[in-house]
GROMACS .gro file of C-alpha atoms in nm:
model
  458
    1MET     CA    1  31.169   5.483  -7.955
    2SER     CA    2  31.426   5.617  -7.741
    3LYS     CA    3  31.398   5.793  -7.418
    4ARG     CA    4  31.474   6.156  -7.410
    5ILE     CA    5  31.597   6.302  -7.075
    6LEU     CA    6  31.341   6.532  -6.957
    7LYS     CA    7  31.409   6.846  -6.779
    8THR     CA    8  31.200   7.050  -6.529
    9GLU     CA    9  30.917   7.279  -6.584
   10ASN     CA   10  31.154   7.570  -6.457
   11GLU     CA   11  31.368   7.544  -6.764
   12ARG     CA   12  31.080   7.629  -7.004
   13LYS     CA   13  31.128   7.930  -7.216
   14ASN     CA   14  30.910   8.234  -7.114
   15VAL     CA   15  30.865   8.588  -7.042
   16SER     CA   16  30.861   8.813  -6.756
   17PRO     CA   17  30.569   8.806  -6.497
   18GLU     CA   18  30.526   9.175  -6.600
   19LYS     CA   19  30.483   9.088  -6.971
   20ASN     CA   20  30.252   8.781  -6.892
   21GLN     CA   21  30.016   9.052  -6.723
   22GLU     CA   22  30.022   9.261  -7.035
   23TYR     CA   23  29.923   8.959  -7.240
   24ALA     CA   24  29.628   8.881  -6.984
   25LYS     CA   25  29.490   9.220  -7.029
   26ILE     CA   26  29.459   9.167  -7.410
   27LEU     CA   27  29.312   8.805  -7.349
   28LYS     CA   28  29.056   8.944  -7.100
   29LYS     CA   29  28.930   9.194  -7.353
   30MET     CA   30  28.908   8.902  -7.624
   31THR     CA   31  28.735   8.687  -7.359
   32ASP     CA   32  28.487   8.945  -7.239
   33CYS     CA   33  28.339   8.927  -7.610
   34LYS     CA   34  28.041   8.685  -7.606
   35THR     CA   35  28.120   8.536  -7.954
   36VAL     CA   36  27.875   8.263  -7.936
   37PHE     CA   37  27.772   8.198  -8.300
   38THR     CA   38  27.391   8.148  -8.381
   39ARG     CA   39  27.275   8.108  -8.721
   40GLU     CA   40  27.018   8.395  -8.667
   41GLY     CA   41  27.299   8.636  -8.573
   42GLU     CA   42  27.179   8.732  -8.225
   43ASN     CA   43  27.546   8.806  -8.099
   44LYS     CA   44  27.665   9.006  -8.407
   45GLU     CA   45  27.729   9.310  -8.199
   46GLU     CA   46  27.964   9.098  -7.965
   47PHE     CA   47  28.139   8.951  -8.270
   48GLU     CA   48  28.196   9.335  -8.406
   49LYS     CA   49  28.334   9.422  -8.046
   50PHE     CA   50  28.572   9.129  -8.084
   51TYR     CA   51  28.701   9.236  -8.415
   52SER     CA   52  28.754   9.583  -8.288
   53VAL     CA   53  28.974   9.437  -7.992
   54ILE     CA   54  29.172   9.251  -8.253
   55GLU     CA   55  29.239   9.591  -8.457
   56GLU     CA   56  29.317   9.774  -8.118
   57SER     CA   57  29.552   9.507  -7.971
   58PHE     CA   58  29.752   9.440  -8.276
   59PRO     CA   59  29.824   9.757  -8.483
   60ASN     CA   60  30.138   9.610  -8.637
   61ILE     CA   61  29.912   9.336  -8.802
   62ARG     CA   62  29.635   9.578  -8.878
   63GLU     CA   63  29.872   9.803  -9.067
   64ARG     CA   64  30.095   9.538  -9.229
   65ALA     CA   65  29.887   9.229  -9.295
   66GLU     CA   66  29.641   9.188  -9.557
   67ARG     CA   67  29.289   9.073  -9.408
   68LEU     CA   68  29.076   8.852  -9.593
   69THR     CA   69  28.717   8.782  -9.493
   70PHE     CA   70  28.487   8.496  -9.555
   71GLY     CA   71  28.133   8.442  -9.499
   72SER     CA   72  27.971   8.611  -9.199
   73GLY     CA   73  28.302   8.664  -8.999
   74CYS     CA   74  28.581   8.409  -9.065
   75PHE     CA   75  28.913   8.616  -9.114
   76CYS     CA   76  29.249   8.548  -9.243
   77PHE     CA   77  29.560   8.761  -9.208
   78VAL     CA   78  29.826   8.710  -9.449
   79LEU     CA   79  30.183   8.840  -9.402
   80LYS     CA   80  30.395   8.816  -9.704
   81GLY     CA   81  30.760   8.719  -9.638
   82LYS     CA   82  31.078   8.833  -9.815
   83ASN     CA   83  31.157   8.618 -10.115
   84ALA     CA   84  30.873   8.366  -9.989
   85VAL     CA   85  30.845   8.030 -10.132
   86LYS     CA   86  30.639   7.853  -9.858
   87ASN     CA   87  30.303   7.891  -9.689
   88ILE     CA   88  30.222   7.806  -9.349
   89MET     CA   89  29.882   7.850  -9.165
   90LEU     CA   90  29.840   7.907  -8.797
   91MET     CA   91  29.475   7.891  -8.693
   92SER     CA   92  29.228   7.899  -8.384
   93HIS     CA   93  28.857   7.970  -8.402
   94HIS     CA   94  28.717   8.257  -8.198
   95ASP     CA   95  28.360   8.151  -8.155
   96VAL     CA   96  28.276   7.979  -7.814
   97VAL     CA   97  28.001   7.769  -7.661
   98GLU     CA   98  27.762   7.900  -7.411
   99GLY     CA   99  27.822   7.963  -7.036
  100ASP     CA  100  27.584   7.844  -6.770
  101GLU     CA  101  27.475   7.897  -6.418
  102LYS     CA  102  27.734   7.646  -6.275
  103TRP     CA  103  28.023   7.897  -6.332
  104ASP     CA  104  28.171   8.057  -6.007
  105THR     CA  105  28.211   8.374  -6.224
  106ASP     CA  106  28.052   8.538  -6.514
  107PRO     CA  107  28.192   8.343  -6.815
  108PHE     CA  108  28.211   8.646  -7.039
  109CYS     CA  109  28.354   8.884  -6.783
  110ALA     CA  110  28.701   8.711  -6.736
  111VAL     CA  111  28.831   8.731  -6.367
  112GLU     CA  112  29.176   8.674  -6.251
  113LYS     CA  113  29.226   8.470  -5.944
  114ASP     CA  114  29.491   8.214  -5.806
  115GLY     CA  115  29.724   8.298  -6.105
  116ALA     CA  116  29.497   8.205  -6.377
  117LEU     CA  117  29.249   8.404  -6.608
  118TYR     CA  118  28.878   8.239  -6.590
  119GLY     CA  119  28.629   8.295  -6.885
  120ARG     CA  120  28.462   8.121  -7.172
  121GLY     CA  121  28.712   8.059  -7.450
  122THR     CA  122  29.034   8.089  -7.259
  123ILE     CA  123  29.128   7.744  -7.350
  124ASP     CA  124  28.887   7.689  -7.634
  125THR     CA  125  29.032   7.866  -7.837
  126LYS     CA  126  29.111   8.235  -7.761
  127THR     CA  127  29.452   8.168  -7.579
  128PRO     CA  128  29.602   8.000  -7.896
  129LEU     CA  129  29.450   8.264  -8.111
  130PHE     CA  130  29.583   8.540  -7.894
  131ALA     CA  131  29.941   8.372  -7.874
  132GLU     CA  132  29.941   8.354  -8.257
  133LEU     CA  133  29.854   8.703  -8.326
  134GLU     CA  134  30.098   8.836  -8.061
  135ALA     CA  135  30.383   8.629  -8.186
  136VAL     CA  136  30.364   8.792  -8.539
  137GLU     CA  137  30.262   9.160  -8.382
  138GLU     CA  138  30.606   9.127  -8.182
  139LEU     CA  139  30.804   8.992  -8.484
  140LEU     CA  140  30.676   9.283  -8.694
  141GLY     CA  141  30.783   9.522  -8.413
  142GLU     CA  142  31.116   9.374  -8.414
  143GLY     CA  143  31.161   9.426  -8.804
  144TYR     CA  144  31.147   9.065  -8.877
  145ASP     CA  145  31.108   8.999  -9.253
  146PHE     CA  146  30.973   8.643  -9.263
  147GLU     CA  147  31.244   8.547  -9.516
  148GLY     CA  148  31.102   8.273  -9.751
  149LEU     CA  149  30.781   8.253  -9.570
  150ASN     CA  150  30.423   8.362  -9.606
  151VAL     CA  151  30.241   8.332  -9.266
  152TYR     CA  152  29.864   8.316  -9.262
  153ILE     CA  153  29.666   8.327  -8.930
  154GLY     CA  154  29.311   8.214  -8.983
  155SER     CA  155  29.010   8.204  -8.743
  156SER     CA  156  28.641   8.123  -8.814
  157ASN     CA  157  28.357   8.249  -8.643
  158ASN     CA  158  28.142   7.921  -8.645
  159GLU     CA  159  28.377   7.616  -8.592
  160GLU     CA  160  28.159   7.514  -8.276
  161VAL     CA  161  27.870   7.444  -8.511
  162ALA     CA  162  28.059   7.292  -8.790
  163GLY     CA  163  28.007   7.629  -8.994
  164ASP     CA  164  28.105   7.729  -9.323
  165GLY     CA  165  28.373   7.964  -9.234
  166MET     CA  166  28.679   7.758  -9.310
  167VAL     CA  167  28.487   7.571  -9.592
  168LEU     CA  168  28.462   7.909  -9.794
  169THR     CA  169  28.826   8.004  -9.697
  170THR     CA  170  28.982   7.686  -9.811
  171LYS     CA  171  28.760   7.715 -10.133
  172TYR     CA  172  28.927   8.052 -10.192
  173PHE     CA  173  29.272   7.887 -10.158
  174LYS     CA  174  29.199   7.593 -10.379
  175GLU     CA  175  29.055   7.843 -10.652
  176ASN     CA  176  29.365   8.084 -10.613
  177GLY     CA  177  29.632   7.794 -10.617
  178ILE     CA  178  29.736   7.854 -10.261
  179HIS     CA  179  29.892   7.562 -10.105
  180PHE     CA  180  30.014   7.523  -9.753
  181GLU     CA  181  30.336   7.316  -9.637
  182ALA     CA  182  30.197   7.320  -9.287
  183VAL     CA  183  29.881   7.389  -9.109
  184LEU     CA  184  29.866   7.429  -8.741
  185ASP     CA  185  29.535   7.428  -8.550
  186GLU     CA  186  29.388   7.359  -8.212
  187GLY     CA  187  29.300   6.993  -8.112
  188GLY     CA  188  29.589   6.870  -7.906
  189ALA     CA  189  29.756   7.039  -7.586
  190ILE     CA  190  29.995   6.966  -7.312
  191THR     CA  191  29.821   6.728  -7.081
  192GLU     CA  192  29.892   6.506  -6.793
  193GLY     CA  193  29.755   6.160  -6.695
  194MET     CA  194  29.611   6.087  -7.024
  195ILE     CA  195  29.850   5.796  -7.089
  196PRO     CA  196  29.851   5.488  -6.829
  197GLY     CA  197  30.176   5.455  -6.645
  198VAL     CA  198  30.324   5.794  -6.756
  199SER     CA  199  30.393   6.058  -6.478
  200ALA     CA  200  30.548   6.306  -6.706
  201LYS     CA  201  30.333   6.566  -6.928
  202SER     CA  202  30.266   6.506  -7.277
  203ALA     CA  203  30.223   6.739  -7.590
  204MET     CA  204  29.959   6.552  -7.768
  205VAL     CA  205  29.989   6.647  -8.147
  206ALA     CA  206  29.700   6.520  -8.345
  207VAL     CA  207  29.814   6.421  -8.685
  208HIS     CA  208  29.477   6.296  -8.787
  209GLU     CA  209  29.106   6.335  -8.692
  210LYS     CA  210  28.816   6.100  -8.741
  211SER     CA  211  28.606   6.186  -9.059
  212ARG     CA  212  28.227   6.235  -9.077
  213HIS     CA  213  28.000   6.063  -9.326
  214LEU     CA  214  27.618   6.090  -9.316
  215TYR     CA  215  27.384   5.843  -9.480
  216ARG     CA  216  27.002   5.849  -9.537
  217CYS     CA  217  26.847   5.510  -9.457
  218ARG     CA  218  26.499   5.491  -9.605
  219THR     CA  219  26.212   5.234  -9.641
  220GLU     CA  220  25.889   5.223  -9.769
  221ARG     CA  221  25.571   5.028  -9.694
  222SER     CA  222  25.549   4.771  -9.968
  223THR     CA  223  25.164   4.701  -9.949
  224ALA     CA  224  24.869   4.932 -10.004
  225GLY     CA  225  24.523   4.943  -9.880
  226HIS     CA  226  24.358   4.993  -9.535
  227GLY     CA  227  24.601   5.040  -9.236
  228GLY     CA  228  24.404   4.810  -9.016
  229LEU     CA  229  24.425   4.523  -9.273
  230ASN     CA  230  24.804   4.547  -9.328
  231PRO     CA  231  25.024   4.294  -9.178
  232SER     CA  232  25.213   4.447  -8.888
  233ASP     CA  233  25.545   4.294  -9.008
  234ASP     CA  234  25.539   4.506  -9.332
  235CYS     CA  235  25.513   4.829  -9.121
  236ALA     CA  236  25.800   5.068  -9.237
  237ILE     CA  237  25.888   5.146  -8.884
  238VAL     CA  238  25.947   4.790  -8.795
  239ARG     CA  239  26.167   4.708  -9.069
  240LEU     CA  240  26.385   5.009  -9.032
  241THR     CA  241  26.419   4.948  -8.657
  242LYS     CA  242  26.518   4.590  -8.712
  243PHE     CA  243  26.790   4.720  -8.975
  244ILE     CA  244  26.910   4.969  -8.704
  245ASP     CA  245  26.922   4.697  -8.425
  246GLU     CA  246  27.123   4.451  -8.656
  247VAL     CA  247  27.375   4.706  -8.773
  248THR     CA  248  27.417   4.841  -8.425
  249ASN     CA  249  27.471   4.510  -8.255
  250LYS     CA  250  27.672   4.332  -8.532
  251LYS     CA  251  28.051   4.391  -8.514
  252ILE     CA  252  28.082   4.565  -8.850
  253TYR     CA  253  28.417   4.719  -8.784
  254LYS     CA  254  28.677   4.525  -8.605
  255GLY     CA  255  28.931   4.789  -8.532
  256LYS     CA  256  29.311   4.802  -8.576
  257PHE     CA  257  29.623   4.999  -8.475
  258HIS     CA  258  29.666   5.274  -8.732
  259GLU     CA  259  30.001   5.465  -8.767
  260GLU     CA  260  29.902   5.750  -8.543
  261VAL     CA  261  29.759   5.540  -8.257
  262ARG     CA  262  30.065   5.315  -8.264
  263GLY     CA  263  30.275   5.633  -8.250
  264THR     CA  264  30.097   5.740  -7.931
  265PHE     CA  265  30.178   5.440  -7.750
  266GLU     CA  266  30.525   5.362  -7.873
  267THR     CA  267  30.662   5.715  -7.802
  268HIS     CA  268  30.536   5.685  -7.440
  269ALA     CA  269  30.653   5.337  -7.389
  270PRO     CA  270  30.996   5.432  -7.262
  271TYR     CA  271  30.850   5.658  -7.011
  272MET     CA  272  30.588   5.387  -6.878
  273ALA     CA  273  30.606   5.189  -6.545
  274PHE     CA  274  30.672   4.816  -6.564
  275PRO     CA  275  30.486   4.587  -6.708
  276LEU     CA  276  30.311   4.855  -6.945
  277SER     CA  277  30.654   4.967  -7.087
  278VAL     CA  278  30.719   4.599  -7.206
  279LEU     CA  279  30.329   4.578  -7.347
  280PHE     CA  280  30.367   4.901  -7.540
  281SER     CA  281  30.731   4.871  -7.655
  282ASN     CA  282  30.631   4.546  -7.826
  283LEU     CA  283  30.311   4.638  -7.980
  284THR     CA  284  30.356   4.400  -8.280
  285LEU     CA  285  30.338   4.111  -8.027
  286PHE     CA  286  30.093   4.231  -7.779
  287SER     CA  287  29.846   4.415  -8.002
  288PRO     CA  288  29.584   4.156  -8.002
  289LEU     CA  289  29.557   4.159  -7.630
  290ILE     CA  290  29.577   4.530  -7.614
  291LYS     CA  291  29.331   4.569  -7.885
  292LYS     CA  292  29.082   4.345  -7.706
  293ILE     CA  293  29.100   4.553  -7.397
  294MET     CA  294  29.051   4.895  -7.577
  295LEU     CA  295  28.764   4.787  -7.788
  296ASN     CA  296  28.561   4.712  -7.481
  297ILE     CA  297  28.614   5.072  -7.351
  298PRO     CA  298  28.419   5.345  -7.531
  299GLN     CA  299  28.684   5.607  -7.525
  300THR     CA  300  28.966   5.386  -7.641
  301LYS     CA  301  28.750   5.186  -7.892
  302ALA     CA  302  28.684   5.520  -8.079
  303MET     CA  303  29.080   5.526  -8.144
  304LEU     CA  304  29.074   5.195  -8.318
  305SER     CA  305  28.734   5.165  -8.512
  306THR     CA  306  28.498   5.344  -8.741
  307SER     CA  307  28.204   5.436  -8.527
  308ILE     CA  308  27.825   5.384  -8.613
  309SER     CA  309  27.544   5.594  -8.472
  310PHE     CA  310  27.183   5.672  -8.590
  311THR     CA  311  27.129   6.037  -8.498
  312ASN     CA  312  26.750   6.069  -8.578
  313ILE     CA  313  26.464   5.892  -8.713
  314PHE     CA  314  26.136   6.008  -8.902
  315ALA     CA  315  25.811   5.825  -8.983
  316GLY     CA  316  25.444   5.921  -9.020
  317THR     CA  317  25.280   6.226  -8.914
  318LYS     CA  318  25.188   6.361  -8.570
  319GLU     CA  319  24.870   6.499  -8.713
  320ASP     CA  320  24.716   6.163  -8.779
  321PRO     CA  321  24.885   5.912  -8.534
  322GLN     CA  322  24.631   5.620  -8.654
  323ILE     CA  323  24.756   5.615  -8.996
  324ARG     CA  324  25.057   5.367  -9.040
  325ALA     CA  325  25.363   5.525  -9.182
  326LYS     CA  326  25.427   5.485  -9.558
  327THR     CA  327  25.798   5.562  -9.515
  328ALA     CA  328  26.045   5.565  -9.236
  329GLU     CA  329  26.398   5.694  -9.259
  330ALA     CA  330  26.707   5.753  -9.024
  331THR     CA  331  27.026   5.916  -9.049
  332MET     CA  332  27.327   5.703  -9.004
  333PHE     CA  333  27.655   5.881  -8.887
  334LEU     CA  334  27.984   5.719  -8.969
  335ARG     CA  335  28.327   5.844  -8.824
  336CYS     CA  336  28.611   5.657  -8.968
  337ILE     CA  337  28.991   5.679  -8.943
  338ARG     CA  338  29.048   5.537  -9.290
  339GLU     CA  339  28.804   5.577  -9.573
  340ASP     CA  340  28.875   5.244  -9.726
  341ASP     CA  341  28.789   5.072  -9.394
  342LEU     CA  342  28.463   5.261  -9.390
  343LEU     CA  343  28.368   5.154  -9.731
  344GLU     CA  344  28.437   4.799  -9.660
  345GLY     CA  345  28.221   4.805  -9.365
  346LEU     CA  346  27.955   4.991  -9.566
  347GLU     CA  347  27.929   4.710  -9.809
  348LYS     CA  348  27.816   4.476  -9.514
  349ILE     CA  349  27.584   4.736  -9.386
  350LYS     CA  350  27.421   4.749  -9.739
  351LYS     CA  351  27.357   4.365  -9.738
  352ILE     CA  352  27.179   4.409  -9.401
  353ALA     CA  353  26.971   4.695  -9.560
  354LYS     CA  354  26.891   4.478  -9.859
  355LYS     CA  355  26.731   4.228  -9.612
  356TYR     CA  356  26.496   4.480  -9.484
  357SER     CA  357  26.426   4.671  -9.802
  358VAL     CA  358  26.621   4.966  -9.683
  359GLU     CA  359  26.785   5.210  -9.933
  360ILE     CA  360  27.112   5.384  -9.822
  361GLU     CA  361  27.217   5.717  -9.976
  362GLU     CA  362  27.505   5.922  -9.893
  363ILE     CA  363  27.432   6.272  -9.790
  364GLU     CA  364  27.758   6.397  -9.653
  365ARG     CA  365  28.118   6.321  -9.702
  366ASP     CA  366  28.390   6.494  -9.472
  367TYR     CA  367  28.693   6.287  -9.506
  368CYS     CA  368  29.032   6.433  -9.398
  369LYS     CA  369  29.368   6.266  -9.497
  370PRO     CA  370  29.611   6.191  -9.217
  371SER     CA  371  29.942   6.348  -9.189
  372SER     CA  372  30.277   6.174  -9.098
  373SER     CA  373  30.470   6.216  -8.784
  374ASP     CA  374  30.769   6.182  -8.988
  375SER     CA  375  30.681   6.502  -9.180
  376LYS     CA  376  30.899   6.799  -9.193
  377PRO     CA  377  30.632   7.006  -9.003
  378PHE     CA  378  30.580   6.759  -8.717
  379LEU     CA  379  30.965   6.707  -8.674
  380HIS     CA  380  30.993   7.091  -8.658
  381LEU     CA  381  30.703   7.121  -8.423
  382GLU     CA  382  30.871   6.853  -8.203
  383ARG     CA  383  31.211   7.025  -8.212
  384ILE     CA  384  31.044   7.363  -8.105
  385MET     CA  385  30.850   7.177  -7.826
  386ASN     CA  386  31.171   7.035  -7.695
  387GLU     CA  387  31.336   7.373  -7.686
  388ASN     CA  388  31.060   7.554  -7.532
  389PHE     CA  389  30.917   7.270  -7.305
  390PRO     CA  390  31.192   7.048  -7.221
  391ASP     CA  391  30.992   6.887  -6.950
  392VAL     CA  392  30.726   6.751  -7.194
  393ILE     CA  393  30.694   6.424  -7.407
  394VAL     CA  394  30.592   6.515  -7.771
  395ALA     CA  395  30.368   6.233  -7.930
  396PRO     CA  396  30.132   6.210  -8.218
  397PHE     CA  397  29.783   6.100  -8.172
  398LEU     CA  398  29.436   6.046  -8.342
  399LEU     CA  399  29.191   6.319  -8.249
  400THR     CA  400  28.839   6.164  -8.233
  401ALA     CA  401  28.674   6.504  -8.212
  402GLY     CA  402  28.664   6.747  -8.504
  403THR     CA  403  28.834   7.082  -8.611
  404ASP     CA  404  28.830   7.332  -8.879
  405ALA     CA  405  29.155   7.191  -8.987
  406ARG     CA  406  28.997   6.904  -9.170
  407ARG     CA  407  28.892   7.142  -9.436
  408PHE     CA  408  29.255   7.187  -9.556
  409THR     CA  409  29.287   6.820  -9.671
  410ASP     CA  410  29.304   6.933 -10.027
  411VAL     CA  411  29.523   7.252  -9.981
  412ALA     CA  412  29.791   7.144  -9.744
  413ASP     CA  413  30.097   6.883  -9.722
  414SER     CA  414  30.091   6.838  -9.350
  415ILE     CA  415  29.782   6.911  -9.115
  416LEU     CA  416  29.873   6.925  -8.730
  417ARG     CA  417  29.630   7.007  -8.447
  418PHE     CA  418  29.824   7.124  -8.119
  419ALA     CA  419  29.828   7.433  -7.922
  420PRO     CA  420  30.099   7.481  -7.635
  421ILE     CA  421  29.838   7.528  -7.366
  422ASP     CA  422  29.940   7.344  -7.037
  423LEU     CA  423  29.635   7.170  -6.893
  424ASP     CA  424  29.596   7.011  -6.563
  425LYS     CA  425  29.302   6.770  -6.505
  426LYS     CA  426  29.068   7.068  -6.386
  427GLN     CA  427  29.144   7.277  -6.674
  428TYR     CA  428  29.092   6.982  -6.923
  429ALA     CA  429  28.746   6.909  -6.758
  430SER     CA  430  28.647   7.270  -6.793
  431ILE     CA  431  28.654   7.270  -7.181
  432HIS     CA  432  28.281   7.319  -7.281
  433SER     CA  433  28.217   7.308  -6.918
  434GLU     CA  434  28.199   7.543  -6.611
  435ASN     CA  435  28.495   7.761  -6.497
  436GLU     CA  436  28.730   7.732  -6.797
  437HIS     CA  437  29.043   7.896  -6.721
  438ILE     CA  438  29.427   7.931  -6.850
  439LYS     CA  439  29.723   7.988  -6.621
  440ILE     CA  440  29.858   8.327  -6.681
  441LYS     CA  441  30.225   8.212  -6.681
  442ASN     CA  442  30.129   7.999  -6.976
  443LEU     CA  443  30.047   8.277  -7.193
  444GLY     CA  444  30.397   8.390  -7.239
  445GLU     CA  445  30.494   8.021  -7.304
  446CYS     CA  446  30.252   8.005  -7.591
  447VAL     CA  447  30.386   8.339  -7.748
  448CYS     CA  448  30.742   8.207  -7.737
  449PHE     CA  449  30.630   7.878  -7.904
  450TYR     CA  450  30.474   8.049  -8.186
  451LYS     CA  451  30.754   8.299  -8.244
  452ASP     CA  452  30.998   7.999  -8.254
  453PHE     CA  453  30.769   7.797  -8.486
  454ILE     CA  454  30.774   8.085  -8.730
  455THR     CA  455  31.125   8.199  -8.716
  456LYS     CA  456  31.301   7.864  -8.718
  457TYR     CA  457  31.085   7.722  -8.995
  458ASN     CA  458  31.306   7.661  -9.287
   0.00000   0.00000   0.00000
């Protein structure tokens, strides 16, 4: 990888301070709505208030866009372009996690201090959603006709609980033959200090996320009769726990450098200090050493390998604790980078299961195909980032968390997970934690990014 000459943060594209303050007022209204999703619908009034804020704040979209609604509150605005032949989707969910007493301010009454807006959802992910909507709102006001392009803006109300919003949405797209050339969701951001030996900020664009697979592992007691006479080694619980212990402690998945992980380090290598620059510029030569180190660190191990965890276990009844359990079952949770790797390891797990008379049944498959950093949408995003944030390195990466974007795997050519929110270490730590906040000057930067992403997409 060649090294691009980075400019200074002062050379970023932005708007006036007065305009940023206007943006902050709208974002505050969005943030003040306590859009915490519950399956019982306790916060329904807060969600309705949020939808009213959207209608009031973006009148051009309200009048000009078609609005689709799915489930209990997932919405999608559709802007039909002149002579449109392509579809792109911009998306960010509007549900948020709870706040707690550790906050210095009320998490659902946004407060401005020290040039930042504090409130739950300012990062995850009401700022990106605001900026996407504002970008389209301004383009409509400027008479932009979206030549050749249909623009969709989607937002689910239950992403934080892996809900059905975008499941239902993508089902609709599939049934109606709507396919996207590019999907741009949350997941990556502009960060600092995430890559060892690199002092510059990085725009981490996730081109893939680890998939989710659930399996039921079940065993039965093989002998009948009085519980006190049954041999203890025939206990369903004992056999199941022995199975779990062996699977957990055996190195089923060895780990490897997939394209997106390799791309992270190779892109950053020219900006690293010696000797890291040498190591990561020659991954083919040094990958065995680097892999060995990374596999011993939980956070980096997740970037190389399918992970295995057992999330719960059931056996017997609490009503009569003296009766030995006839059956025992556990839920096994596998998160893979590539499905063929998962299936190869699963065969090894099944051999262990056979030894302990444990049956394995798949109960959920949620696999998302990787996108390429050589794709047109990624290269377009990289070009827009270089123009708008010339002080930032743009790199692909693997997201080990989950997003709504994975639902689009059958209806999109390229799925990217990135929002141009500029996070320092304190902001990054505030995600799903206390004192979440966004710098007000970053609001205009985000709007400029999305406007350019749309108008320069061809």
